[in-house]
């Protein structure tokens, strides 16, 4: 079928996986790069529907929802570069992050962002979630209980930002933990959620190794949780998990755009000291803690100080991101700053 085709763009390749082997043969016959551009809404080569991985023949690029820098149409953010070099002022007034809560509930899906009316945006996001779980999931993984998968997605939204507890997700659904694990893997392949691994070291034995569950778009997360901008302004307890998810989504996108390999994990030890995100690049580490308050308190740095003590030689810095107005040094390689520094 593919013979004689010099170049082609194939959209939604997961709906025609039988083309994979034809492309493989065509590329083997004519290995010029760039002959085929294939797009899809699932991580095809991790799924069971692809008959071949095309190893050595394909380069992949993840296109996640828009970053805040892309929405603002500004330059590629230098946050990670500055975080690893410590290139922040000891003190600077920056002003609060403009419309932070509105940014969180809007998310980064282009179609959602086109809807200025919050009711219409939420309706689109919930319809998108239904389409993913009831149609797309059945197409790529032969999920029979799509209604149960839809319910699990809502339960997962309630657990966002927490250590992944398969049993807690499985119990109200009447399925076993293995099924939930398989479904979460499917949702990861569809770029809806991501389980971020726990940071570990062979030298340290008192670390929790359970991954954390996060959504890759906080607009979708807020819609599934039923949280509006008004709700988040009224209740900072509701804002906390969504703000953490917002920072995770930005970090995941920034890491994906980096020219060097960047990994994002979380830290938690048996003393219950934790750091929301541990970013690693070229053997160096930056810890990031997220707080919904307008200032960073001394106790907000406890987890970062522990991480600094156990990784001292490779620890580049620890940052508390908050909903405040200023960048401020808080000790040796420690800073507090507004969330907007992620894209400033």
XYZ file of C-alpha atoms in Angstrom:
344
model
C 0.000 0.000 0.000
C 2.759 2.474 0.948
C 5.069 1.640 -1.952
C 5.365 4.448 -4.446
C 4.414 7.094 -1.860
C 7.276 9.561 -1.549
C 5.923 11.627 1.344
C 2.735 11.493 3.400
C 1.040 12.953 6.463
C -1.148 10.465 8.328
C -3.415 11.785 11.087
C -4.826 9.710 13.980
C -2.592 6.754 13.153
C -4.031 4.757 16.074
C -7.167 4.245 13.982
C -5.200 2.509 11.231
C -2.376 0.627 12.987
C -2.183 -1.779 10.053
C -0.293 0.970 8.195
C 2.646 0.656 10.590
C 4.142 -2.436 8.964
C 3.680 -0.939 5.492
C 5.534 2.187 6.599
C 8.277 0.058 8.136
C 8.832 -1.734 4.836
C 8.749 1.533 2.900
C 11.280 3.166 5.224
C 13.548 0.126 5.024
C 13.437 0.378 1.230
C 14.000 4.152 1.215
C 15.404 5.406 4.555
C 15.433 9.126 3.738
C 14.295 10.947 6.901
C 11.065 12.936 6.942
C 9.112 10.897 4.414
C 6.260 10.219 6.826
C 4.726 12.535 9.410
C 2.328 10.589 11.581
C 0.185 12.081 14.324
C -2.057 10.529 16.910
C -3.847 11.190 20.183
C -2.267 8.212 21.963
C 1.293 7.143 22.660
C 1.008 4.537 19.934
C 4.312 2.746 20.319
C 3.663 2.015 24.007
C 0.185 0.664 23.311
C -0.781 -2.887 22.434
C -2.387 -1.952 19.107
C 0.856 -1.146 17.296
C 2.218 -4.221 15.499
C 5.759 -2.818 15.608
C 7.723 -0.253 17.614
C 9.520 1.121 14.518
C 12.640 1.179 16.695
C 15.454 3.029 14.965
C 13.115 4.334 12.285
C 11.058 6.949 14.097
C 11.497 10.062 16.231
C 8.670 11.032 18.571
C 7.610 14.458 19.774
C 4.985 14.986 22.473
C 2.616 17.894 21.908
C 0.991 18.495 25.280
C -1.579 21.257 25.932
C -0.257 24.805 25.563
C 2.215 26.174 28.092
C 1.479 29.531 29.689
C 4.331 31.000 27.624
C 2.650 29.759 24.444
C -0.710 31.166 25.545
C 0.972 34.512 26.267
C 2.937 34.209 22.993
C 6.170 35.064 24.765
C 9.692 33.660 24.602
C 10.602 30.136 25.660
C 10.812 30.300 29.476
C 14.243 30.177 31.101
C 12.971 29.050 34.496
C 14.778 25.696 34.549
C 18.034 27.205 33.305
C 17.902 29.830 36.031
C 16.846 27.275 38.644
C 19.904 25.124 37.958
C 22.284 28.105 37.982
C 20.653 29.930 40.906
C 20.287 33.013 38.721
C 17.589 34.723 40.792
C 17.831 38.058 42.614
C 18.069 38.004 46.400
C 14.972 40.217 46.491
C 12.676 41.629 43.823
C 9.073 42.783 43.715
C 7.323 41.115 40.783
C 3.627 41.494 41.544
C 1.215 38.608 41.940
C 0.644 36.150 39.126
C -2.123 37.734 37.022
C -5.356 35.755 36.938
C -3.689 32.638 38.358
C -6.940 30.877 39.237
C -8.426 31.681 35.830
C -5.314 30.204 34.198
C -5.712 27.024 36.234
C -9.361 26.395 35.352
C -8.811 27.313 31.693
C -6.006 24.793 31.161
C -4.184 24.570 27.863
C -6.349 22.705 25.353
C -6.772 25.003 22.310
C -10.483 24.215 21.885
C -11.172 24.951 25.547
C -9.249 28.229 25.376
C -11.378 29.361 22.443
C -14.412 29.349 24.740
C -14.402 32.509 26.826
C -17.598 31.471 28.607
C -16.739 29.270 31.611
C -19.922 27.186 31.306
C -19.217 26.369 27.661
C -15.578 25.590 28.426
C -16.482 23.151 31.205
C -19.093 21.517 28.965
C -16.459 21.002 26.254
C -13.928 19.586 28.730
C -16.401 17.108 30.209
C -17.532 16.058 26.723
C -13.867 15.590 25.791
C -13.344 13.358 28.828
C -16.394 11.268 27.879
C -15.155 10.880 24.309
C -11.728 9.770 25.500
C -12.990 7.184 27.954
C -16.051 5.881 26.111
C -14.878 5.944 22.487
C -11.121 6.339 22.118
C -10.266 3.976 24.977
C -12.453 1.267 23.469
C -10.761 1.722 20.090
C -7.197 1.391 21.301
C -7.506 -1.039 24.185
C -10.782 -2.951 23.805
C -12.064 -1.624 27.141
C -15.482 -3.173 27.679
C -16.503 -1.265 30.821
C -16.192 2.245 29.422
C -18.743 3.608 31.890
C -16.610 2.317 34.772
C -13.498 3.828 33.180
C -15.297 7.193 33.049
C -16.060 6.934 36.751
C -12.460 5.974 37.499
C -11.257 9.099 35.706
C -13.379 11.217 38.050
C -12.073 9.318 41.088
C -8.538 9.839 39.769
C -9.228 13.581 39.562
C -10.154 13.558 43.242
C -6.831 11.818 44.001
C -4.670 14.124 41.872
C -1.488 15.183 43.632
C -1.586 12.259 46.061
C 0.401 9.051 46.235
C -1.192 6.583 43.829
C -3.418 4.160 45.764
C -4.673 1.492 43.377
C -6.805 -0.227 46.015
C -8.578 3.010 46.965
C -9.421 3.646 43.314
C -10.507 0.057 42.697
C -12.793 -0.481 45.705
C -15.722 1.827 44.779
C -15.594 0.642 41.159
C -15.889 -3.061 41.918
C -12.720 -3.946 39.998
C -9.326 -5.183 41.143
C -6.095 -3.210 41.509
C -4.572 -4.773 38.388
C -7.461 -3.444 36.296
C -7.017 0.057 37.725
C -3.281 -0.120 37.065
C -3.952 -1.164 33.464
C -6.498 1.642 33.017
C -4.125 4.246 34.459
C -1.491 3.073 31.980
C -4.068 3.545 29.224
C -4.852 7.080 30.456
C -1.113 7.806 30.468
C -0.844 6.613 26.871
C -3.695 9.010 26.027
C -1.809 11.928 27.667
C -4.514 12.513 30.277
C -2.609 11.607 33.444
C 0.959 10.931 34.431
C 2.301 8.943 37.356
C 5.496 10.666 38.437
C 7.977 8.337 40.054
C 9.365 8.782 43.525
C 12.930 10.069 43.636
C 15.286 7.480 45.086
C 18.929 6.942 45.876
C 20.773 3.703 46.494
C 22.414 5.379 49.494
C 19.112 6.195 51.208
C 16.837 3.500 52.596
C 14.100 5.584 54.231
C 12.390 6.811 51.079
C 8.788 6.233 49.989
C 8.768 4.772 46.469
C 5.084 5.153 45.543
C 4.448 7.337 42.466
C 2.204 10.396 42.545
C -0.754 10.840 40.217
C -1.116 14.072 38.239
C -3.236 15.294 35.340
C -1.549 16.944 32.363
C -4.219 19.653 32.052
C -5.731 21.494 35.003
C -8.710 22.720 32.987
C -9.767 19.101 32.558
C -8.869 18.352 36.179
C -10.975 21.239 37.508
C -13.923 20.266 35.291
C -13.815 16.660 36.529
C -13.579 17.809 40.154
C -16.419 20.288 39.671
C -14.264 23.209 40.827
C -14.920 26.650 39.336
C -12.770 29.767 39.649
C -15.254 31.045 42.235
C -14.865 27.839 44.268
C -11.077 28.102 44.240
C -11.092 31.745 45.289
C -13.379 30.898 48.205
C -11.523 27.787 49.410
C -7.724 27.655 49.419
C -7.892 23.973 50.405
C -9.441 23.264 47.002
C -6.869 25.460 45.282
C -3.859 23.576 46.669
C -4.125 20.335 44.629
C -5.012 22.226 41.456
C -2.109 24.643 41.854
C 0.268 21.722 42.367
C -1.182 20.088 39.258
C -0.777 23.346 37.344
C 2.913 23.527 38.243
C 3.386 19.870 37.329
C 1.797 20.429 33.919
C 4.071 23.406 33.230
C 7.164 21.486 34.346
C 6.223 18.479 32.202
C 5.879 20.689 29.132
C 9.049 22.684 29.814
C 10.986 19.453 30.380
C 9.642 18.065 27.115
C 10.864 21.149 25.245
C 14.354 21.036 26.745
C 17.285 20.259 24.455
C 18.737 17.990 27.156
C 17.051 15.188 29.082
C 15.081 16.432 32.092
C 13.184 14.188 34.504
C 10.538 15.143 37.061
C 9.911 13.063 40.187
C 8.777 13.664 43.778
C 10.464 13.190 47.163
C 8.986 11.703 50.310
C 10.752 9.952 53.168
C 9.655 7.878 56.143
C 9.688 11.021 58.315
C 6.916 12.359 56.032
C 9.126 15.143 54.748
C 8.337 15.715 51.106
C 9.083 17.861 48.086
C 6.413 18.171 45.421
C 8.823 17.980 42.479
C 12.441 16.953 42.036
C 13.792 18.071 38.668
C 16.983 16.367 37.458
C 19.218 17.412 34.586
C 22.773 16.342 33.796
C 23.264 14.889 37.266
C 22.047 18.019 39.086
C 18.893 18.416 41.182
C 16.394 21.213 41.826
C 13.576 20.772 44.346
C 10.277 22.613 43.894
C 7.570 22.983 46.525
C 4.166 24.510 45.710
C 2.106 26.553 48.178
C -1.231 28.265 47.592
C -0.518 31.049 50.079
C 0.695 34.560 49.303
C 3.981 34.069 51.169
C 6.409 31.266 51.903
C 6.679 30.331 55.569
C 9.838 28.875 57.169
C 8.149 25.472 57.540
C 7.494 25.398 53.784
C 11.229 24.785 53.294
C 11.508 21.735 55.572
C 11.294 19.193 52.761
C 13.656 21.202 50.560
C 16.203 21.425 53.369
C 16.036 17.659 53.832
C 16.524 17.135 50.102
C 19.461 19.560 50.195
C 21.071 17.663 53.064
C 20.835 14.251 51.367
C 21.922 15.453 47.912
C 24.279 18.268 48.896
C 26.911 17.831 46.197
C 24.388 17.715 43.342
C 21.733 20.019 44.845
C 21.477 23.139 42.667
C 18.580 24.793 44.460
C 15.237 24.598 46.212
C 12.297 26.796 45.264
C 8.939 27.449 46.903
C 6.445 28.644 44.290
C 3.565 30.640 45.777
C 0.744 33.037 44.930
C 2.694 36.019 46.200
C 4.359 39.189 44.941
C 8.136 38.837 45.303
C 11.237 36.772 44.694
C 13.201 36.327 47.891
C 16.288 34.379 48.930
C 15.511 32.117 51.894
C 18.885 30.585 52.714
C 21.656 28.560 51.117
C 20.456 27.783 47.564
C 16.834 28.384 48.635
C 14.357 30.832 47.082
C 10.668 31.713 47.240
C 8.937 33.244 44.217
C 5.586 33.639 42.432
C 4.294 30.838 40.218
C 4.519 33.190 37.229
C 8.306 32.764 37.251
C 7.660 29.468 35.463
C 7.023 31.450 32.282
C 8.287 34.968 33.074
